[in-house]
Short mmCIF file of C-alpha atoms in Angstrom, two decimals:
data_model
loop_
_atom_site.label_atom_id
_atom_site.label_comp_id
_atom_site.label_asym_id
_atom_site.label_seq_id
_atom_site.Cartn_x
_atom_site.Cartn_y
_atom_site.Cartn_z
CA MET A 1 35.57 -30.64 0.15
CA GLU A 2 38.84 -32.40 -0.58
CA VAL A 3 41.88 -30.12 -0.49
CA LYS A 4 44.75 -31.00 -2.80
CA PRO A 5 48.23 -31.58 -1.34
CA GLY A 6 50.16 -28.43 -0.47
CA TYR A 7 47.00 -26.47 0.36
CA LYS A 8 44.81 -26.00 3.43
CA GLN A 9 41.27 -24.87 4.18
CA THR A 10 40.92 -21.57 6.08
CA ASP A 11 38.17 -19.05 6.84
CA ALA A 12 39.50 -17.07 3.87
CA GLY A 13 39.29 -20.09 1.56
CA VAL A 14 41.80 -22.68 0.34
CA ILE A 15 45.36 -21.33 0.41
CA PRO A 16 48.88 -22.79 0.21
CA THR A 17 50.12 -24.38 3.43
CA GLU A 18 52.95 -21.80 3.74
CA TRP A 19 50.45 -18.96 3.70
CA SER A 20 48.60 -17.66 6.75
CA THR A 21 45.46 -15.64 7.40
CA ARG A 22 45.66 -12.49 9.49
CA THR A 23 43.42 -9.59 10.38
CA ILE A 24 43.87 -6.13 8.90
CA ILE A 25 45.04 -4.82 12.26
CA GLU A 26 47.72 -7.53 12.40
CA THR A 27 49.07 -6.68 8.94
CA THR A 28 49.40 -2.99 9.76
CA SER A 29 51.77 -1.19 12.11
CA LYS A 30 49.41 1.80 12.33
CA ILE A 31 46.02 2.94 11.11
CA ILE A 32 45.72 6.72 10.98
CA ASP A 33 42.17 7.97 11.23
CA TYR A 34 41.25 11.65 11.31
CA ARG A 35 37.65 11.28 10.14
CA GLY A 36 35.43 14.08 11.34
CA ARG A 37 38.32 16.47 11.79
CA THR A 38 37.83 19.87 10.14
CA PRO A 39 39.70 23.19 10.28
CA ARG A 40 36.81 24.74 12.19
CA LYS A 41 36.98 22.08 14.90
CA LEU A 42 40.67 22.89 15.26
CA GLY A 43 39.90 26.59 15.58
CA MET A 44 41.53 27.33 12.21
CA ASP A 45 40.78 27.66 8.51
CA TRP A 46 42.43 26.14 5.46
CA GLY A 47 44.92 29.00 5.42
CA GLY A 48 45.65 29.25 1.71
CA GLY A 49 48.51 26.74 1.68
CA ASP A 50 49.42 24.10 -0.91
CA ILE A 51 49.02 20.84 1.05
CA PRO A 52 46.21 18.76 -0.52
CA ALA A 53 43.51 17.39 1.77
CA LEU A 54 42.54 13.96 0.41
CA SER A 55 38.87 13.17 0.85
CA ALA A 56 36.89 10.17 -0.40
CA ARG A 57 36.22 11.98 -3.67
CA ASN A 58 39.96 11.95 -4.48
CA VAL A 59 40.52 8.26 -3.71
CA LYS A 60 39.46 6.07 -6.63
CA CYS A 61 39.84 2.32 -7.15
CA GLY A 62 43.60 2.03 -7.63
CA PHE A 63 44.73 5.66 -7.77
CA ILE A 64 44.42 9.13 -6.31
CA ASP A 65 42.53 11.42 -8.65
CA PHE A 66 44.18 14.82 -8.59
CA SER A 67 41.69 16.15 -11.14
CA GLU A 68 39.00 16.09 -8.47
CA GLU A 69 38.79 19.29 -6.47
CA CYS A 70 40.29 19.20 -2.98
CA TYR A 71 40.99 21.74 -0.28
CA LEU A 72 44.53 22.97 0.27
CA GLY A 73 45.85 23.42 3.78
CA SER A 74 48.58 25.55 5.30
CA ASP A 75 51.69 24.41 7.17
CA ALA A 76 50.11 25.53 10.44
CA LEU A 77 46.95 23.51 9.75
CA TYR A 78 48.98 20.45 8.75
CA THR A 79 50.86 20.57 12.07
CA ARG A 80 47.62 20.77 14.06
CA TRP A 81 45.81 18.16 11.95
CA MET A 82 48.31 15.35 11.28
CA THR A 83 49.17 14.68 14.92
CA ASN A 84 49.27 10.88 14.71
CA GLY A 85 51.74 10.48 11.87
CA ASP A 86 52.35 11.50 8.29
CA ALA A 87 51.53 9.82 4.99
CA ALA A 88 54.51 8.22 3.24
CA PRO A 89 54.97 6.74 -0.25
CA ASP A 90 53.16 3.39 -0.67
CA ASP A 91 51.00 3.90 2.42
CA ILE A 92 47.45 2.77 1.69
CA VAL A 93 44.54 5.22 1.62
CA PHE A 94 41.12 3.62 2.08
CA THR A 95 37.61 5.07 1.89
CA THR A 96 35.30 3.92 4.66
CA GLU A 97 32.05 5.21 3.15
CA ALA A 98 30.53 7.18 0.29
CA PRO A 99 32.04 5.33 -1.51
CA LEU A 100 33.08 2.31 0.52
CA GLY A 101 36.20 0.39 -0.42
CA ASN A 102 38.18 2.61 -2.77
CA VAL A 103 41.89 1.95 -2.27
CA ALA A 104 44.97 3.84 -3.45
CA LEU A 105 48.67 4.12 -2.65
CA ILE A 106 50.27 7.39 -1.62
CA PRO A 107 52.18 8.10 -4.85
CA ASP A 108 55.00 10.39 -3.73
CA GLU A 109 56.73 12.18 -0.85
CA ARG A 110 54.41 15.19 -0.80
CA ARG A 111 52.63 15.99 2.43
CA TYR A 112 48.93 15.13 2.51
CA ILE A 113 46.14 15.92 4.94
CA LEU A 114 43.72 13.02 5.50
CA SER A 115 40.26 14.48 5.12
CA GLN A 116 36.67 13.25 5.05
CA ARG A 117 35.86 9.51 5.02
CA THR A 118 39.44 8.32 4.49
CA ILE A 119 41.87 6.40 6.66
CA LEU A 120 45.52 5.54 6.09
CA LEU A 121 47.15 2.15 6.63
CA LYS A 122 50.86 1.63 7.24
CA ALA A 123 51.83 -1.99 6.57
CA ASN A 124 53.68 -4.03 9.18
CA PRO A 125 56.86 -4.76 7.16
CA THR A 126 57.50 -8.08 8.90
CA LEU A 127 54.12 -9.45 7.79
CA ALA A 128 52.88 -7.43 4.84
CA PHE A 129 54.26 -5.67 1.77
CA SER A 130 52.16 -2.55 1.27
CA PRO A 131 51.69 -2.84 -2.56
CA PHE A 132 50.56 -6.46 -2.05
CA LEU A 133 48.05 -5.45 0.62
CA PHE A 134 46.84 -2.72 -1.74
CA GLN A 135 46.22 -5.26 -4.54
CA LEU A 136 44.52 -7.62 -2.10
CA MET A 137 42.13 -4.87 -0.99
CA LEU A 138 41.26 -4.15 -4.62
CA SER A 139 40.31 -7.79 -5.25
CA ASP A 140 36.72 -8.92 -5.75
CA HIS A 141 37.02 -11.23 -2.73
CA PHE A 142 37.99 -8.40 -0.37
CA GLN A 143 35.42 -5.99 -1.82
CA LYS A 144 32.73 -8.63 -1.25
CA LEU A 145 33.98 -9.06 2.32
CA LEU A 146 33.65 -5.32 2.85
CA SER A 147 30.10 -5.31 1.53
CA GLU A 148 29.11 -8.22 3.77
CA ASN A 149 30.40 -6.37 6.83
CA SER A 150 29.06 -2.94 5.95
CA SER A 151 26.01 -1.14 7.26
CA GLY A 152 23.85 1.80 6.19
CA SER A 153 20.73 2.04 4.05
CA THR A 154 21.48 5.07 1.86
CA ALA A 155 25.28 4.86 1.83
CA GLN A 156 27.26 1.77 2.78
CA GLY A 157 30.04 2.18 5.33
CA ILE A 158 32.13 -0.02 7.59
CA LYS A 159 32.90 0.55 11.25
CA ARG A 160 36.55 0.81 12.21
CA LYS A 161 36.45 -2.17 14.61
CA LYS A 162 34.86 -4.42 12.00
CA PHE A 163 37.31 -3.31 9.35
CA GLU A 164 40.31 -4.06 11.57
CA GLN A 165 39.12 -7.64 12.11
CA LEU A 166 38.64 -8.55 8.46
CA GLN A 167 40.72 -11.58 7.48
CA VAL A 168 43.23 -11.42 4.62
CA THR A 169 45.61 -14.01 3.20
CA CYS A 170 49.32 -13.46 3.82
CA PRO A 171 51.96 -15.28 1.77
CA PRO A 172 55.58 -14.92 2.91
CA VAL A 173 56.70 -11.32 2.31
CA VAL A 174 59.10 -12.33 -0.48
CA GLU A 175 56.18 -13.92 -2.36
CA GLN A 176 54.00 -10.89 -1.66
CA ARG A 177 56.62 -8.75 -3.39
CA ALA A 178 56.65 -11.01 -6.46
CA ILE A 179 52.83 -10.99 -6.69
CA ALA A 180 52.65 -7.21 -6.24
CA GLU A 181 55.30 -6.66 -8.90
CA ALA A 182 53.45 -8.81 -11.45
CA LEU A 183 50.14 -7.04 -10.84
CA SER A 184 51.83 -3.64 -10.79
CA ASP A 185 53.26 -4.32 -14.25
CA VAL A 186 49.72 -4.83 -15.56
CA ASP A 187 48.62 -1.66 -13.77
CA ALA A 188 51.38 0.25 -15.55
CA LEU A 189 50.20 -1.15 -18.90
CA LEU A 190 46.63 -0.11 -18.09
CA ALA A 191 47.74 3.37 -17.06
CA GLY A 192 49.66 3.71 -20.34
CA LEU A 193 46.57 2.67 -22.31
CA ASP A 194 44.43 5.16 -20.37
CA ARG A 195 46.87 7.95 -21.20
CA LEU A 196 46.96 6.97 -24.87
CA ILE A 197 43.16 6.80 -25.04
CA ALA A 198 42.87 10.23 -23.40
CA LYS A 199 45.38 11.64 -25.91
CA LYS A 200 43.60 10.09 -28.91
CA ARG A 201 40.23 11.32 -27.61
CA HIS A 202 41.61 14.84 -27.28
CA LEU A 203 43.02 14.69 -30.83
CA LYS A 204 39.67 13.47 -32.15
CA GLN A 205 37.80 16.29 -30.42
CA ALA A 206 40.25 18.83 -31.84
CA ALA A 207 39.89 17.34 -35.34
CA ALA A 208 36.09 17.38 -35.05
CA GLN A 209 36.15 21.02 -33.99
CA GLN A 210 38.30 21.96 -36.99
CA LEU A 211 36.62 19.81 -39.65
CA LEU A 212 32.97 20.25 -38.65
CA THR A 213 33.24 24.03 -38.57
CA GLY A 214 35.26 24.37 -41.78
CA GLN A 215 38.28 25.86 -39.99
CA THR A 216 40.33 23.09 -41.60
CA ARG A 217 39.43 21.69 -45.03
CA LEU A 218 40.39 18.27 -46.28
CA PRO A 219 42.56 18.14 -49.45
CA GLY A 220 40.57 18.53 -52.64
CA PHE A 221 37.68 20.47 -51.13
CA GLY A 222 36.96 24.18 -51.35
CA GLY A 223 34.11 26.62 -51.77
CA LYS A 224 31.50 27.94 -49.38
CA TRP A 225 29.26 25.93 -47.09
CA GLU A 226 25.48 26.42 -46.78
CA ARG A 227 24.05 27.64 -43.49
CA LEU A 228 20.86 25.67 -42.83
CA TYR A 229 18.39 24.85 -40.08
CA LEU A 230 18.29 21.20 -39.04
CA GLY A 231 14.58 21.22 -39.78
CA ASN A 232 15.44 21.87 -43.45
CA MET A 233 17.50 18.66 -43.49
CA LEU A 234 14.65 16.44 -42.24
CA THR A 235 11.80 14.82 -44.16
CA VAL A 236 9.55 15.35 -41.10
CA LYS A 237 9.99 17.38 -37.92
CA ALA A 238 12.03 15.80 -35.14
CA THR A 239 9.73 13.72 -32.94
CA TYR A 240 9.78 11.41 -29.92
CA GLY A 241 8.70 7.82 -29.45
CA ILE A 242 6.45 5.59 -27.34
CA VAL A 243 4.97 7.48 -24.39
CA THR A 244 3.53 4.51 -22.47
CA ALA A 245 5.34 1.32 -23.37
CA GLY A 246 3.21 -0.97 -21.23
CA GLU A 247 4.65 -4.28 -20.10
CA PHE A 248 8.00 -5.22 -21.61
CA LYS A 249 8.12 -8.52 -23.46
CA SER A 250 10.74 -11.25 -23.79
CA ASN A 251 10.47 -10.87 -27.55
CA GLY A 252 8.75 -8.63 -30.03
CA ILE A 253 9.85 -5.19 -31.25
CA PRO A 254 13.12 -3.79 -29.78
CA MET A 255 12.67 -0.38 -28.14
CA VAL A 256 15.64 1.99 -28.07
CA ARG A 257 15.84 4.00 -24.82
CA ALA A 258 17.91 7.11 -24.09
CA GLY A 259 20.43 5.07 -22.09
CA ASP A 260 21.00 2.75 -25.03
CA ILE A 261 22.57 5.57 -27.07
CA LYS A 262 26.18 6.24 -26.13
CA VAL A 263 29.34 7.31 -27.94
CA GLY A 264 27.74 7.15 -31.38
CA ARG A 265 26.44 3.60 -30.92
CA ILE A 266 23.21 1.90 -29.92
CA GLY A 267 23.56 -0.80 -27.28
CA ARG A 268 22.20 -4.31 -27.59
CA ASP A 269 20.48 -4.87 -24.23
CA MET A 270 17.11 -3.35 -25.11
CA PRO A 271 13.64 -4.31 -23.92
CA PHE A 272 10.91 -5.46 -26.30
CA VAL A 273 7.40 -4.12 -26.77
CA SER A 274 4.46 -5.81 -28.42
CA HIS A 275 3.88 -5.50 -32.15
CA GLU A 276 0.55 -3.81 -31.34
CA LYS A 277 2.21 -1.13 -29.17
CA SER A 278 4.82 -0.43 -31.84
CA ALA A 279 2.10 -0.19 -34.47
CA GLU A 280 0.41 2.57 -32.42
CA TYR A 281 3.58 4.59 -32.98
CA GLU A 282 4.09 3.86 -36.66
CA ARG A 283 5.62 7.32 -37.13
CA THR A 284 8.69 6.29 -35.11
CA VAL A 285 9.30 2.81 -36.53
CA LEU A 286 12.99 3.04 -37.33
CA ARG A 287 14.49 2.90 -40.78
CA ARG A 288 18.09 2.26 -41.70
CA ASN A 289 20.16 5.47 -41.54
CA ASP A 290 17.69 7.35 -39.34
CA VAL A 291 19.46 9.23 -36.57
CA VAL A 292 18.30 8.87 -32.95
CA ILE A 293 19.22 11.25 -30.15
CA ALA A 294 18.90 10.88 -26.37
CA LEU A 295 16.67 13.62 -24.95
CA VAL A 296 17.49 12.94 -21.26
CA GLY A 297 19.93 10.77 -19.33
CA TYR A 298 22.85 11.32 -21.68
CA PRO A 299 21.19 14.23 -23.48
CA GLY A 300 22.53 14.96 -26.94
CA GLU A 301 24.15 11.57 -27.52
CA ALA A 302 23.29 10.55 -31.08
CA ALA A 303 23.70 7.46 -33.24
CA ARG A 304 22.83 6.21 -36.72
CA VAL A 305 20.30 3.40 -36.91
CA PRO A 306 21.99 0.28 -38.34
CA VAL A 307 20.28 -2.20 -40.63
CA SER A 308 19.93 -4.62 -37.69
CA LEU A 309 17.49 -2.21 -35.99
CA GLU A 310 15.24 -1.53 -38.93
CA GLY A 311 11.67 -1.94 -37.66
CA ALA A 312 12.56 -1.17 -34.03
CA ASN A 313 10.91 1.70 -32.16
CA ILE A 314 11.99 4.37 -29.66
CA SER A 315 10.93 5.47 -26.20
CA ARG A 316 9.55 8.84 -25.12
CA ALA A 317 13.08 9.89 -24.08
CA VAL A 318 14.51 9.45 -27.59
CA GLY A 319 14.21 11.79 -30.55
CA LEU A 320 13.98 10.62 -34.17
CA LEU A 321 15.69 12.55 -36.98
CA ARG A 322 14.69 11.30 -40.45
CA LEU A 323 17.05 12.91 -42.93
CA ASN A 324 16.65 14.12 -46.48
CA SER A 325 19.38 13.99 -49.12
CA ARG A 326 21.06 17.22 -47.99
CA ILE A 327 22.89 15.61 -45.08
CA MET A 328 24.60 12.29 -44.51
CA PRO A 329 23.66 10.45 -41.28
CA ASP A 330 27.27 9.77 -40.24
CA TYR A 331 28.09 13.45 -40.67
CA LEU A 332 25.13 14.56 -38.55
CA VAL A 333 26.01 12.01 -35.82
CA SER A 334 29.60 13.29 -35.80
CA TYR A 335 28.36 16.86 -35.54
CA LEU A 336 25.84 16.21 -32.76
CA ASN A 337 28.37 14.22 -30.70
CA SER A 338 31.11 16.82 -31.10
CA PRO A 339 31.70 19.45 -28.36
CA VAL A 340 30.39 22.23 -30.62
CA GLY A 341 27.28 20.23 -31.50
CA ARG A 342 26.51 19.26 -27.92
CA ARG A 343 26.85 22.88 -26.76
CA MET A 344 24.35 24.00 -29.40
CA VAL A 345 21.89 21.18 -28.68
CA LEU A 346 21.94 21.68 -24.90
CA ALA A 347 22.08 25.49 -24.92
CA PRO A 348 18.29 25.95 -24.49
CA SER A 349 18.35 24.05 -21.15
CA ALA A 350 21.65 25.47 -19.86
CA GLY A 351 21.28 26.62 -16.26
CA SER A 352 18.24 24.43 -15.53
CA ALA A 353 18.22 21.67 -12.95
CA GLN A 354 18.33 18.94 -15.60
CA LEU A 355 19.81 19.15 -19.07
CA VAL A 356 17.36 17.98 -21.73
CA VAL A 357 17.15 18.18 -25.50
CA ASN A 358 14.22 20.35 -26.59
CA LEU A 359 12.86 18.90 -29.83
CA ALA A 360 11.25 22.14 -30.93
CA GLU A 361 14.55 23.95 -30.48
CA LEU A 362 16.39 21.08 -32.17
CA ASN A 363 14.47 21.72 -35.37
CA LYS A 364 15.75 25.33 -35.20
CA LEU A 365 19.39 24.29 -34.78
CA ARG A 366 21.37 26.13 -37.46
CA PHE A 367 24.86 25.32 -38.64
CA SER A 368 27.07 25.40 -41.71
CA LEU A 369 26.87 22.36 -43.96
CA PRO A 370 29.41 21.29 -46.62
CA PRO A 371 28.38 19.54 -49.85
CA VAL A 372 27.62 15.81 -49.50
CA PRO A 373 31.01 14.59 -50.88
CA GLU A 374 32.85 16.68 -48.26
CA GLN A 375 30.44 15.49 -45.54
CA THR A 376 31.28 11.91 -46.50
CA ALA A 377 35.02 12.57 -46.39
CA ILE A 378 34.85 14.34 -43.00
CA ALA A 379 32.69 11.58 -41.53
CA ALA A 380 35.17 8.95 -42.81
CA VAL A 381 38.13 10.70 -41.14
CA LEU A 382 36.30 10.98 -37.82
CA SER A 383 35.02 7.39 -38.13
CA ASP A 384 38.58 6.12 -38.58
CA MET A 385 39.60 7.99 -35.42
CA ASP A 386 36.63 6.47 -33.57
CA ALA A 387 37.64 3.00 -34.77
CA GLU A 388 41.17 3.54 -33.44
CA LEU A 389 39.76 4.68 -30.11
CA SER A 390 37.41 1.71 -29.98
CA ALA A 391 40.28 -0.71 -30.65
CA LEU A 392 42.33 0.84 -27.83
CA GLU A 393 39.35 0.68 -25.46
CA THR A 394 38.80 -2.97 -26.35
CA ARG A 395 42.48 -3.68 -25.67
CA ARG A 396 42.22 -1.89 -22.33
CA ASP A 397 39.08 -3.86 -21.39
CA LYS A 398 40.81 -7.15 -22.24
CA THR A 399 43.83 -6.10 -20.19
CA ARG A 400 41.59 -5.31 -17.23
CA ALA A 401 39.94 -8.71 -17.57
CA LEU A 402 43.40 -10.30 -17.69
CA LYS A 403 44.38 -8.52 -14.50
CA GLN A 404 41.22 -9.72 -12.75
CA ALA A 405 42.06 -13.29 -13.77
CA MET A 406 45.65 -12.85 -12.56
CA MET A 407 44.42 -11.52 -9.21
CA GLN A 408 42.14 -14.51 -8.80
CA GLU A 409 45.04 -16.87 -9.43
CA LEU A 410 47.87 -15.08 -7.61
CA LEU A 411 46.05 -13.77 -4.53
CA THR A 412 44.63 -17.19 -3.73
CA GLY A 413 47.83 -19.12 -4.37
CA ARG A 414 46.37 -21.18 -7.21
CA THR A 415 49.28 -19.97 -9.32
CA ARG A 416 52.62 -19.52 -7.56
CA LEU A 417 55.42 -17.22 -8.66
CA ILE A 418 57.91 -18.55 -6.12
#
């Protein structure tokens, strides 16, 4: 393959001539590895301190997740445990297995204990800028390299010696800084969007709780609500779909599965069944404005059937709710997907090994119902909030895609910042 001027072919691909390729061990001044170490092996216990022990469950792709539970160690345990060096801001934490390849930066000057399935990398400042190395290890190219050099049938992992010899591209440090800064700016934008989405989602849940229970009434509405069983709002009892689908087809009748129902919507990537198989289950041929509910998988997730899915059918793991004029489909979907609705729907299986929606119990679900005009108004308010959330999530997804494209360009030297 012809290489354009200013670039060269290496084992890591085509890179600018000023760049080099080095092994992980060359780009680091120290790799700290305490895997397998436990308080018991040190003749101690956790000690009731406040020093977090970071395990693989806390290290996500790009950040440390402090919402995940972790053990807390004492000063005495920290002294006995962290004998080969301490974690410092911008050191890299890497998971070697279960899961393999999650990478995060130490975010602050707190003390941390390195716990199960994690190692810590300190960059060699003469060859590598730690935030650049962090971004490089997040890239698709490096993650593929990890997978190719991993082992294990049930859980992939990489041996320390193999990991140390993986090849990475190294621009001059000044260029590494510029690349890391550009990618970090996008990370900050993504983090801001994630925070905004979490805030909007919390506000929507709070609004749903207030509006769907009548604790807060919209302007212009008053009076008492009826208390009805869901079965009284259906034209037929709640039922399930095709038990044995047979061989899926490349075309025919779309079949909605439990996994296709998520966040009030029905996905598009559904299998097809034959017209004959769907005809066997004529009772569950979908009509516009039916409501479908996942019985397993994501139990309790509900969605309204759009006009595009009229004539489709459902699988055994999906329940069909065909409504009468007492309740609006968008209102019922909002109710079932709300925290209060989900608690009621899943209550019969609480404490069991697997949460499922019991159709017989679903028919007995009883809740307060406003008149249809108020249902419509409540559903419209919650739908507007969903639309705002969806727009933010779309913006976040596009920003993530933009970052992936930037990484592909910047980490290979196709686009230069210096």
